[in-house]
PDB file of C-alpha atoms and ligand atoms in Angstrom:
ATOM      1  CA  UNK A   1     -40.942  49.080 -94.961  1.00 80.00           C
ATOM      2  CA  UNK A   2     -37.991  50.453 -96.536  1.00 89.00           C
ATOM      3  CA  UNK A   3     -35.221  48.531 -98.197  1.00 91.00           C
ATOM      4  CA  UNK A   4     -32.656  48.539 -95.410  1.00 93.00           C
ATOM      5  CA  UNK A   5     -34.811  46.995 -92.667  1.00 94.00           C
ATOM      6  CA  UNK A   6     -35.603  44.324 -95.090  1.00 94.00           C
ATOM      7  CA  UNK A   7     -31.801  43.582 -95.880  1.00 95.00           C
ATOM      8  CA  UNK A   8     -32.088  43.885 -91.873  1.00 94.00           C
ATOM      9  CA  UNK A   9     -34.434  41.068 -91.750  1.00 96.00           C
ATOM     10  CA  UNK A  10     -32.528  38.911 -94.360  1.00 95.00           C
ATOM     11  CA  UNK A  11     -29.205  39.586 -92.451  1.00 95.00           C
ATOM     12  CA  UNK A  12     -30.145  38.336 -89.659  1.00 94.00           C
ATOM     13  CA  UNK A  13     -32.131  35.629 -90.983  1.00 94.00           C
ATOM     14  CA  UNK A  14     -34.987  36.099 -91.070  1.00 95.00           C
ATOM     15  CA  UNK A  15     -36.182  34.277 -94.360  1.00 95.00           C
ATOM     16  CA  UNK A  16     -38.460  33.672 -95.931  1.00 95.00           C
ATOM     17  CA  UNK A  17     -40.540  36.412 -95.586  1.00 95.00           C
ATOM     18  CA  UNK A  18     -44.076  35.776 -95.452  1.00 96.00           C
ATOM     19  CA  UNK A  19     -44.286  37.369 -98.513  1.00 96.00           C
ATOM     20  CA  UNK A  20     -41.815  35.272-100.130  1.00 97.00           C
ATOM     21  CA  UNK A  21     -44.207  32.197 -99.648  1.00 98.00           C
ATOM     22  CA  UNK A  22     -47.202  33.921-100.575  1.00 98.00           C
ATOM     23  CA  UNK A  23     -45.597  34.632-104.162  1.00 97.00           C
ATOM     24  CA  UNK A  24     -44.373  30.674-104.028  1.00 98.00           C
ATOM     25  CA  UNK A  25     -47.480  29.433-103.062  1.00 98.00           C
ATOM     26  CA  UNK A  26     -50.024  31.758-105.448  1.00 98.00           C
ATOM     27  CA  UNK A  27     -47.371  30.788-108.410  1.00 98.00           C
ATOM     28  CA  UNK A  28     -47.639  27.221-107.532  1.00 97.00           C
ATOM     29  CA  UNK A  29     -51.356  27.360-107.508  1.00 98.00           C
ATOM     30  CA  UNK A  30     -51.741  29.982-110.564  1.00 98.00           C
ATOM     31  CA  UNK A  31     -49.439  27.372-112.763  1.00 97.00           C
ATOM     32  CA  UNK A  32     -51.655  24.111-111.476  1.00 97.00           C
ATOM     33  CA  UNK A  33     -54.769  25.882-112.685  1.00 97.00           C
ATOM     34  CA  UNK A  34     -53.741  27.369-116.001  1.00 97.00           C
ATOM     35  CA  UNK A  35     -52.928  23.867-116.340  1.00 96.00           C
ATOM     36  CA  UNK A  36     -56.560  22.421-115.854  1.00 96.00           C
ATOM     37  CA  UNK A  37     -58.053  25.030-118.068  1.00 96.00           C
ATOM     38  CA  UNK A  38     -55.632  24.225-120.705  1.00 96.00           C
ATOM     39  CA  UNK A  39     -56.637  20.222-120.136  1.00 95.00           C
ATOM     40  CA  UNK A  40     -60.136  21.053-120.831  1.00 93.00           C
ATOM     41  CA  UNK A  41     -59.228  23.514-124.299  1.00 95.00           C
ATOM     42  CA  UNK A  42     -59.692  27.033-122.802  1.00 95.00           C
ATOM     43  CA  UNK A  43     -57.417  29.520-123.798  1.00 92.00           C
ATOM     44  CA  UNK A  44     -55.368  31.329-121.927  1.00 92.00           C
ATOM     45  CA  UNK A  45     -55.673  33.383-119.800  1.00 95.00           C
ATOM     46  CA  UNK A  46     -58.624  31.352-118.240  1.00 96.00           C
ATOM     47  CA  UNK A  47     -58.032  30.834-114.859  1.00 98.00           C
ATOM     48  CA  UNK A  48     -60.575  32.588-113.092  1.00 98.00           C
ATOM     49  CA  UNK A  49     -59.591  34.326-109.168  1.00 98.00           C
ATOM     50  CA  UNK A  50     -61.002  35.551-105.801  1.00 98.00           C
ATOM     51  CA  UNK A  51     -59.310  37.642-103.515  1.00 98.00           C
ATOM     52  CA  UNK A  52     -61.780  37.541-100.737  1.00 98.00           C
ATOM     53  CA  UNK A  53     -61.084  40.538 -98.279  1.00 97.00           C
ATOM     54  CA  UNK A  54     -59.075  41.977-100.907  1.00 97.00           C
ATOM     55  CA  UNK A  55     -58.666  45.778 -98.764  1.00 95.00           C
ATOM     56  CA  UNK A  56     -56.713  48.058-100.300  1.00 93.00           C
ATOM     57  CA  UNK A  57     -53.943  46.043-102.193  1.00 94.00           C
ATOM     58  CA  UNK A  58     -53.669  42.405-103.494  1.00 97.00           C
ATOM     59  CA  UNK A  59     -50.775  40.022-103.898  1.00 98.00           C
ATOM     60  CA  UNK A  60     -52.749  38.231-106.922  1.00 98.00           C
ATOM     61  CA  UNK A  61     -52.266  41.559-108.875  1.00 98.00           C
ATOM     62  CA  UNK A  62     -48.744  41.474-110.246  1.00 97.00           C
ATOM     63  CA  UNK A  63     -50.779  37.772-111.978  1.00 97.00           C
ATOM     64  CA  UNK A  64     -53.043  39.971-113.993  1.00 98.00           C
ATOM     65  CA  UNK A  65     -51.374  38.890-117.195  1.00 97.00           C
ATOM     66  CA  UNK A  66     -52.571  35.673-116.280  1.00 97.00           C
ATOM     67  CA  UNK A  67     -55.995  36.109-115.143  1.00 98.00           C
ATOM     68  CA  UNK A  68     -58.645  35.793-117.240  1.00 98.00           C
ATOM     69  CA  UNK A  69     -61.365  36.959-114.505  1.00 98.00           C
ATOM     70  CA  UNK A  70     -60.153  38.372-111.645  1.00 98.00           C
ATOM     71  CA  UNK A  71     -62.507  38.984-108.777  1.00 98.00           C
ATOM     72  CA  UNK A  72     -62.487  41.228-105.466  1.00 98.00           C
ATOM     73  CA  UNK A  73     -64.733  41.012-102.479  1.00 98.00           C
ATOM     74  CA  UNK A  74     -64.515  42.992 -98.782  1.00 97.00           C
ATOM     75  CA  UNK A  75     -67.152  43.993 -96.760  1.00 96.00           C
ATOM     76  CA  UNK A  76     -66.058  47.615 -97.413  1.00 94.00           C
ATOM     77  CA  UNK A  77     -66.169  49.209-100.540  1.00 94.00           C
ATOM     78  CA  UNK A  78     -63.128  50.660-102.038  1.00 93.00           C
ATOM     79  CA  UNK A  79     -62.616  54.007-102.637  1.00 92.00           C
ATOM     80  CA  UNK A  80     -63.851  54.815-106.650  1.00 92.00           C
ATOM     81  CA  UNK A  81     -60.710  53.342-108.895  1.00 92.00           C
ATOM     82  CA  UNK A  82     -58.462  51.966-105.970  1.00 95.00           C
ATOM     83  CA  UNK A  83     -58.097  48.042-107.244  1.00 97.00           C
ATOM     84  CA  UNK A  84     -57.855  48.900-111.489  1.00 97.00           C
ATOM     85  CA  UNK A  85     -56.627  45.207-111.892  1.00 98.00           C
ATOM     86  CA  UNK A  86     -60.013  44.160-110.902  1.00 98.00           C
ATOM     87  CA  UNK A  87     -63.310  42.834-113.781  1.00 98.00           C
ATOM     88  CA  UNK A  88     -65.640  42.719-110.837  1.00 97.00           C
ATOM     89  CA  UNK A  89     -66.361  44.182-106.884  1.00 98.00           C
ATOM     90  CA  UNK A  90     -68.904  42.955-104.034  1.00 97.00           C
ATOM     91  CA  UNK A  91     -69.436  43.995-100.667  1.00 97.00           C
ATOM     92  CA  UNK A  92     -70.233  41.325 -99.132  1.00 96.00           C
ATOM     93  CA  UNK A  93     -69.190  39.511 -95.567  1.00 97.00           C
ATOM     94  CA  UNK A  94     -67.859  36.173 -96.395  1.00 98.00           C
ATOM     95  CA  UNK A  95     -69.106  34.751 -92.908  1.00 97.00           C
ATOM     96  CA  UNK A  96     -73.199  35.066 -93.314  1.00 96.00           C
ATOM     97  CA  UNK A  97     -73.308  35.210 -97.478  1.00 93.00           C
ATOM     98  CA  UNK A  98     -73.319  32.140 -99.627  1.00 90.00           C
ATOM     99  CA  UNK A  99     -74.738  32.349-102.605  1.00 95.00           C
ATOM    100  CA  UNK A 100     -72.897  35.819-103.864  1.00 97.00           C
ATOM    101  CA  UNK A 101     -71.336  33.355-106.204  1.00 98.00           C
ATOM    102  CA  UNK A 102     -72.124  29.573-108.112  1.00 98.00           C
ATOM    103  CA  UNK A 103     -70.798  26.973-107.017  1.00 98.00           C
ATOM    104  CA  UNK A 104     -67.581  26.173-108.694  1.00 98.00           C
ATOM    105  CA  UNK A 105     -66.563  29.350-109.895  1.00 98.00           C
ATOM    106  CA  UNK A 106     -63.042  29.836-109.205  1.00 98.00           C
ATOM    107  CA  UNK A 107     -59.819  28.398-109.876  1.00 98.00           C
ATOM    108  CA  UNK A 108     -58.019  30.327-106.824  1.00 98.00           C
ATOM    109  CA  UNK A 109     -59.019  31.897-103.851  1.00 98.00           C
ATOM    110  CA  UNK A 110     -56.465  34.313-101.864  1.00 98.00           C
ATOM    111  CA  UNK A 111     -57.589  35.432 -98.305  1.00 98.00           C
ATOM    112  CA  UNK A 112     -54.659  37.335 -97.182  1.00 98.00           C
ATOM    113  CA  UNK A 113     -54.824  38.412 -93.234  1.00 96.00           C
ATOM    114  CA  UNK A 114     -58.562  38.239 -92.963  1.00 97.00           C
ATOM    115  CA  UNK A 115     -59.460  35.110 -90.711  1.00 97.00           C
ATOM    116  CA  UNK A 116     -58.201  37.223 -87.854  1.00 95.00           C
ATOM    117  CA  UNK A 117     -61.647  39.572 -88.421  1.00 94.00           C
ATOM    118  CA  UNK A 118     -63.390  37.241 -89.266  1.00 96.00           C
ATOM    119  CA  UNK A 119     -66.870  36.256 -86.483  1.00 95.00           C
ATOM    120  CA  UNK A 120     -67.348  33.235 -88.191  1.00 97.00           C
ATOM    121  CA  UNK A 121     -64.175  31.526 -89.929  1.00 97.00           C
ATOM    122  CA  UNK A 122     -65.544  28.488 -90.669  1.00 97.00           C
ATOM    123  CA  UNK A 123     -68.305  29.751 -92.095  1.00 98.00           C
ATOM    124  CA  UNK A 124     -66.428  31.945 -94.370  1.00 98.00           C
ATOM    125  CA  UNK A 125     -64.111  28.860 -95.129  1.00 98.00           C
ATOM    126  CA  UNK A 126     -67.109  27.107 -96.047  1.00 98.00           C
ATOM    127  CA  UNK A 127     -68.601  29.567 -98.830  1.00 98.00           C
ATOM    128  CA  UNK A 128     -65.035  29.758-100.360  1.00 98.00           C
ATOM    129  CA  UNK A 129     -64.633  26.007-100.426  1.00 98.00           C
ATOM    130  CA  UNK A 130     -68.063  26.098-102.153  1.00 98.00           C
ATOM    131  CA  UNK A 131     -67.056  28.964-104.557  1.00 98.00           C
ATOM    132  CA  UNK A 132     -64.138  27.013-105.624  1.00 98.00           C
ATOM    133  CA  UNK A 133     -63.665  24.411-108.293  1.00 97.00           C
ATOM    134  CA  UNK A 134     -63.336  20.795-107.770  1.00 97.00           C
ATOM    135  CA  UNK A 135     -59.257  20.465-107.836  1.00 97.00           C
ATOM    136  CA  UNK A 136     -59.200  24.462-107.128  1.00 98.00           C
ATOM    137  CA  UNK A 137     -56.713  26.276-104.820  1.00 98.00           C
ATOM    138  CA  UNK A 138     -57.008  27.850-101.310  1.00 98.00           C
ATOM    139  CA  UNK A 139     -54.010  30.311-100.216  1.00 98.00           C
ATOM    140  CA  UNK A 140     -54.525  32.330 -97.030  1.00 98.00           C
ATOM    141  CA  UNK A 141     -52.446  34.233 -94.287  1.00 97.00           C
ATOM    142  CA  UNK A 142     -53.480  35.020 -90.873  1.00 97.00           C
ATOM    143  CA  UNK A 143     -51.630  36.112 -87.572  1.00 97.00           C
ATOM    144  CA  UNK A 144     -50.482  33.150 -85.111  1.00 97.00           C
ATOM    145  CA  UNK A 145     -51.987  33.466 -81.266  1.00 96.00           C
ATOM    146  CA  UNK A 146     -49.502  31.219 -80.705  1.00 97.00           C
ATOM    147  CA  UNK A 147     -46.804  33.761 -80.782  1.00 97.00           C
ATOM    148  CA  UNK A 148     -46.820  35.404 -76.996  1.00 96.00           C
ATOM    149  CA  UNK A 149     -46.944  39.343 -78.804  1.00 95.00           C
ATOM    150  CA  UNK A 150     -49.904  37.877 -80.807  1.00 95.00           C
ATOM    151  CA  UNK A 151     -51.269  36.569 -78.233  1.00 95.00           C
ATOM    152  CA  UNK A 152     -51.481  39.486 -76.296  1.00 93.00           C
ATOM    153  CA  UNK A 153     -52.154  41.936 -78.799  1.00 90.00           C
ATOM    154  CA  UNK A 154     -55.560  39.790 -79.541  1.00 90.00           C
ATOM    155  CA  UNK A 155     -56.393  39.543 -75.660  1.00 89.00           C
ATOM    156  CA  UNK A 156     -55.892  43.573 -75.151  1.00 88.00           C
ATOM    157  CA  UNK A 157     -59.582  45.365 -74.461  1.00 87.00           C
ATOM    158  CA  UNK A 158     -61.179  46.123 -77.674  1.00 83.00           C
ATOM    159  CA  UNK A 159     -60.874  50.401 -76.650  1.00 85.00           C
ATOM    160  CA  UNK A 160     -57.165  49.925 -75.925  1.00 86.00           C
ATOM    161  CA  UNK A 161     -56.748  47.653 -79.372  1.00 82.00           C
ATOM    162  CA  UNK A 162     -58.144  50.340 -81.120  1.00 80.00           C
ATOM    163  CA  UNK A 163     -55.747  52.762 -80.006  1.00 82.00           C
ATOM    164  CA  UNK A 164     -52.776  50.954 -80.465  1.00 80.00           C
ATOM    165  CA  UNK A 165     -53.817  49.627 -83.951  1.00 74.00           C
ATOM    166  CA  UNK A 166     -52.855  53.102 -86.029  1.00 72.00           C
ATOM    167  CA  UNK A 167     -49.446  53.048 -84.448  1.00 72.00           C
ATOM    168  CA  UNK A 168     -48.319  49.390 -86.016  1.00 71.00           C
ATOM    169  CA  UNK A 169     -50.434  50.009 -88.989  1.00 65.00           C
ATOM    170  CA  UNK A 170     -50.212  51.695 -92.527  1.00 59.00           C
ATOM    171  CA  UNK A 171     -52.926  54.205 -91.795  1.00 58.00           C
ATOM    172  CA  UNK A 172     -55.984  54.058 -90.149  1.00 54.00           C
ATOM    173  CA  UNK A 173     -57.641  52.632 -92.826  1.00 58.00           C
ATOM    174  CA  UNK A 174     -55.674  49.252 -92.449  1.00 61.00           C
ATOM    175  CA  UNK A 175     -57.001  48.867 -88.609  1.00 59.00           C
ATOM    176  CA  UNK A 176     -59.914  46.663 -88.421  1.00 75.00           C
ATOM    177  CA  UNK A 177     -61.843  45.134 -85.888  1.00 78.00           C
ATOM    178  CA  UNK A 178     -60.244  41.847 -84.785  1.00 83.00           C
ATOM    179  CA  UNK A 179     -61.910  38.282 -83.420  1.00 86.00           C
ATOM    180  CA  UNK A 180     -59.164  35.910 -83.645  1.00 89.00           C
ATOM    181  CA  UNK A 181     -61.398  32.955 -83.375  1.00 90.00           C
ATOM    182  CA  UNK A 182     -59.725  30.550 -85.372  1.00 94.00           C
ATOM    183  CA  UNK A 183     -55.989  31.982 -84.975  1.00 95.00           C
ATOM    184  CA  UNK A 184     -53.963  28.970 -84.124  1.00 95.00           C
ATOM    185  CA  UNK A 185     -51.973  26.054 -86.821  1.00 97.00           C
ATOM    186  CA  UNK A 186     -54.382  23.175 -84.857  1.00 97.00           C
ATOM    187  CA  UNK A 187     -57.729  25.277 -85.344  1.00 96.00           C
ATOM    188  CA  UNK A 188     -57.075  26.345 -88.467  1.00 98.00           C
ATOM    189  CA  UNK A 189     -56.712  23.189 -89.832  1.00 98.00           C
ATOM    190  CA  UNK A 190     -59.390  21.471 -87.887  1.00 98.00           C
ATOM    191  CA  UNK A 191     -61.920  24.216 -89.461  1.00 98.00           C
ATOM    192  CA  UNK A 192     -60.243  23.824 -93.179  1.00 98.00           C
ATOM    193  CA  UNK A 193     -60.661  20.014 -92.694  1.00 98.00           C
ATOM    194  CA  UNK A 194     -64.392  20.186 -91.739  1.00 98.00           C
ATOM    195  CA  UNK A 195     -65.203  22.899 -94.803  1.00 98.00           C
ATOM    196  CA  UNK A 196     -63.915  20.026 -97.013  1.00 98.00           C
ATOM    197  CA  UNK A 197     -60.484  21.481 -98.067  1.00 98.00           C
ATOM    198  CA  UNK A 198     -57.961  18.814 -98.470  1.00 98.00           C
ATOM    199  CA  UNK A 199     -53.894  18.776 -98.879  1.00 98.00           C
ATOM    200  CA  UNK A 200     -53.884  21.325 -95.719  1.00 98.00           C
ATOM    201  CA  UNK A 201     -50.086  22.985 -95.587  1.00 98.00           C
ATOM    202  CA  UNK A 202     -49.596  25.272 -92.806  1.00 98.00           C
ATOM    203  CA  UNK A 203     -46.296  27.321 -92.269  1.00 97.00           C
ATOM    204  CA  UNK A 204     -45.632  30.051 -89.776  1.00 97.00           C
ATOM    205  CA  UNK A 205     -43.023  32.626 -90.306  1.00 97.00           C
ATOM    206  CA  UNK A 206     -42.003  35.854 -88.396  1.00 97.00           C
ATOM    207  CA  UNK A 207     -43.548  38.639 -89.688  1.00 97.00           C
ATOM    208  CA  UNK A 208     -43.964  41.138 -86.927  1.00 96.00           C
ATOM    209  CA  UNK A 209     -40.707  43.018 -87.999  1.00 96.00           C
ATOM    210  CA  UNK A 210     -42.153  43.433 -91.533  1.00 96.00           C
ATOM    211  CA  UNK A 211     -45.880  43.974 -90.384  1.00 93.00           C
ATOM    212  CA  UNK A 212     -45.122  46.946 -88.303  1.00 90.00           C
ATOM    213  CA  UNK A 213     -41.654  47.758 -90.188  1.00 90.00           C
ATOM    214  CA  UNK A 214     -42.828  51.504 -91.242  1.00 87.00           C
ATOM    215  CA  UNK A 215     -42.129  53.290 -87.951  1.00 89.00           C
ATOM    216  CA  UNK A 216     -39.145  52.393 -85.925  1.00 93.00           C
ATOM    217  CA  UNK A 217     -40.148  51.816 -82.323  1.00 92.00           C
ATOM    218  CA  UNK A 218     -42.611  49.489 -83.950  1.00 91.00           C
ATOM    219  CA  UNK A 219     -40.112  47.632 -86.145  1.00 95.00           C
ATOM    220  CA  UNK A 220     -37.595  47.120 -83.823  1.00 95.00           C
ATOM    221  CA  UNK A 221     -40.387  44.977 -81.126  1.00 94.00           C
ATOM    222  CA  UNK A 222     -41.371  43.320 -84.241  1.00 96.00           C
ATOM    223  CA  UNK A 223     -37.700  42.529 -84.522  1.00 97.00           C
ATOM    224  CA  UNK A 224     -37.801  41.286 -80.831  1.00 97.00           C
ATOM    225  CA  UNK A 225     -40.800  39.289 -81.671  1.00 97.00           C
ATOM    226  CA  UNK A 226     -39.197  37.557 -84.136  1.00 97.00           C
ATOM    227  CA  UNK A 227     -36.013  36.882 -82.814  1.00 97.00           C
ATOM    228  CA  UNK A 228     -37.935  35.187 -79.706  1.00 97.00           C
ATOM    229  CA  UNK A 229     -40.025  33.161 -81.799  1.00 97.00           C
ATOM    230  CA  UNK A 230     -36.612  31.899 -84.331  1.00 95.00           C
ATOM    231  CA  UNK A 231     -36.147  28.599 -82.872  1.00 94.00           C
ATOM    232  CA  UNK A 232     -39.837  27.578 -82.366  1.00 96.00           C
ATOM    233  CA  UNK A 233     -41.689  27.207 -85.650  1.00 94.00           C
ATOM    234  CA  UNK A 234     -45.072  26.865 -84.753  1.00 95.00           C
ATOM    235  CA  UNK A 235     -44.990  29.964 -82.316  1.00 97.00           C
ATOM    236  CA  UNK A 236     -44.230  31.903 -85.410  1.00 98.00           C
ATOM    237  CA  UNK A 237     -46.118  35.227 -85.581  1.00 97.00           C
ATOM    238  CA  UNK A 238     -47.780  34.512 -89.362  1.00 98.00           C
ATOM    239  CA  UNK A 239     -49.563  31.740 -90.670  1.00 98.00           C
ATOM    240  CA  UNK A 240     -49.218  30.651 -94.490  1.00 98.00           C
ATOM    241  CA  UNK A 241     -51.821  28.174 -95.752  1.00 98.00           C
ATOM    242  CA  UNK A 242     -52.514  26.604 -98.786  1.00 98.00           C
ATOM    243  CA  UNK A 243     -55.162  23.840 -99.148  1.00 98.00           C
ATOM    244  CA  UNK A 244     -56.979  22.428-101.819  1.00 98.00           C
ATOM    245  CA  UNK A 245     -61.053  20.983-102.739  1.00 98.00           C
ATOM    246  CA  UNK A 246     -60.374  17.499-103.138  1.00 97.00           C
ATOM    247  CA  UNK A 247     -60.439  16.725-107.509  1.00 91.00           C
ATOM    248  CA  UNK A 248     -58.933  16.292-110.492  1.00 83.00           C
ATOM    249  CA  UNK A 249     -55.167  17.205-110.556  1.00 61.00           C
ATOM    250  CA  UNK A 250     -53.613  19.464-112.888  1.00 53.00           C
TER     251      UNK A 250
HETATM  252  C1  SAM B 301     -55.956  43.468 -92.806  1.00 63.25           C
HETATM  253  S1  SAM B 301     -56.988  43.771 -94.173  1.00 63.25           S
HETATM  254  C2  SAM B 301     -56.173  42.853 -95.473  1.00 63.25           C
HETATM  255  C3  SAM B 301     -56.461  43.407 -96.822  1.00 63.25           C
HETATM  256  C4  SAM B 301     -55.748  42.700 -97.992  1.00 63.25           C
HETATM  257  N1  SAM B 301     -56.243  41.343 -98.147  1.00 63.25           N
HETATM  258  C5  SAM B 301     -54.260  42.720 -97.811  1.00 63.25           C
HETATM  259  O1  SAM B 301     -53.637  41.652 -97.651  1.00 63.25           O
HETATM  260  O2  SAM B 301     -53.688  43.817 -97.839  1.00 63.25           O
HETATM  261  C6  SAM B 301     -58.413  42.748 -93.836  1.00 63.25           C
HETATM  262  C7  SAM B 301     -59.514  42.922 -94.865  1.00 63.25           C
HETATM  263  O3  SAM B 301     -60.547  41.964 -94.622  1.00 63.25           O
HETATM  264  C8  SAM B 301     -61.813  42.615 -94.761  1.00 63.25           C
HETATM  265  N2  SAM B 301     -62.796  41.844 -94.000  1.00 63.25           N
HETATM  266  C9  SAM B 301     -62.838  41.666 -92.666  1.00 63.25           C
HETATM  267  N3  SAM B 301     -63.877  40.893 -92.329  1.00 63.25           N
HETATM  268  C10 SAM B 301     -64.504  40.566 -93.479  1.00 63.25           C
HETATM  269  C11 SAM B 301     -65.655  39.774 -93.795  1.00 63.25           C
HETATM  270  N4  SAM B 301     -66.358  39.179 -92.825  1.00 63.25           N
HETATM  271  N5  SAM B 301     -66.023  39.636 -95.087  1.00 63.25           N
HETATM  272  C12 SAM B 301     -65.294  40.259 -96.072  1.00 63.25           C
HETATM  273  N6  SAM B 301     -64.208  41.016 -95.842  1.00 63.25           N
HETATM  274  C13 SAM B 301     -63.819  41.160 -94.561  1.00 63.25           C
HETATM  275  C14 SAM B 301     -61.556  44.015 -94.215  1.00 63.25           C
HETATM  276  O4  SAM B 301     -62.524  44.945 -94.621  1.00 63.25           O
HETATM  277  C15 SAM B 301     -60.171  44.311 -94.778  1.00 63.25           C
HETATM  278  O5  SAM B 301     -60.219  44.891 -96.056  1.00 63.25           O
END
């Protein structure tokens, strides 16, 4: 989106972005962990990440500096070279495999819009919790269903989804299938709660505007979206979570 919708967006309000508490919440949980590793005399950088359903970009990235293993999984492969700040790729689907990793391995999982593909979320929230470490960090985004545009986008035929989904994405390559199973603030919490995730924070912000910000018909019903959904916080279009395996604190 380019810079003068976003000072759009921030002129009218429309703050923060959902990217704003992405950044917050990975720096929060990026700090808490270096912290642990440095309690038990590893040296930095130690802290060990997954972005699970990474796609074609990740928000961890701009951390590298601070990642001593840094992880990507997504049920497609990338094109050859596309994620450099990578040490390791699986394809994998994070709702039917469980053992792709040990138990315990990371400090910090990021799942950023995935849960809305996803056929089985709490089985995918499951595996991560089990992936992560005892004390270790969950930070995810997803869409809202219950923002009305959200809503309706997620109830639309599968054939007409399809060919709508180019025209509010990136390219064609950022259109995939969507569930939506487990797409609402109550739900989502419900299925973190019963994968064993603890210290459950939920926040929805409107992100329409931004999401579909790169062509202007799209932008400006994002803009719409938004402004309708202002005043009522959970209706929000975007979910930001972050959650964390009950243990030791930093
Ligand atoms: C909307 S893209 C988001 C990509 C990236 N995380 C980002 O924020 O730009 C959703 C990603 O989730 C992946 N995905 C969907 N279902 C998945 C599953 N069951 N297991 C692993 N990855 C999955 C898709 O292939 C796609 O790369």
């Amino acid at each position: 989106m380019s810079d003068r919708r976003e000072a759009t967006l921030r002129r009218l309000g429309l703050v923060p972005s959902a990217g704003d508490l992405i950044r917050a919440a990975l720096g929060g949980a990026l700090a808490r962990a270096e912290a642990a590793r440095l309690a038990q005399g590893a040296a930095p950088p130690a802290v060990v990440v997954l972005d699970a359903g990474c796609g074609r970009s990740s928000a961890l990235a701009r951390h590298r500096a601070r990642i001593g293993r840094f992880v990507g999984v997504d049920i497609h492969p990338p094109a050859p070279g596309a994620l450099p700040y990578l040490d390791e790729f699986a394809t994998l689907d994070l709702c039917t495999i469980s053992d792709a990793f040990p138990p315990a391995t990371f400090d910090l999982v990021l799942s950023s819009f995935t849960v809305e593909h996803f056929a089985d979320a709490g089985a995918a929230f499951a595996n991560l919790a089990r992936w992560l470490r005892p004390g270790g960090s969950l930070v995810l985004t997803t869409v809202n269903r219950r923002h009305p545009f959200v809503a309706a986008y997620l109830g639309l035929p599968n054939g007409l989804r399809r060919r709508i989904q180019p025209l509010v994405k990136a390219t064609a390559a950022d259109a995939h299938p969507l569930v939506g199973a487990c797409n609402d603030p109550a739900e989502l919490r419900t299925a973190l709660e019963r994968a064993g995730y603890g210290e459950i924070r939920i926040q929805a912000v409107g992100h329409l505007a931004r999401a579909w910000g790169r062509r202007r018909p799209a932008f400006v019903l994002g803009l719409v979206g938004d402004l309708l959904t202002r005043g009522m916080p959970s209706r929000r279009s975007t979910l930001v979570v972050t959650a964390r395996i009950p243990g030791p604190a930093a």
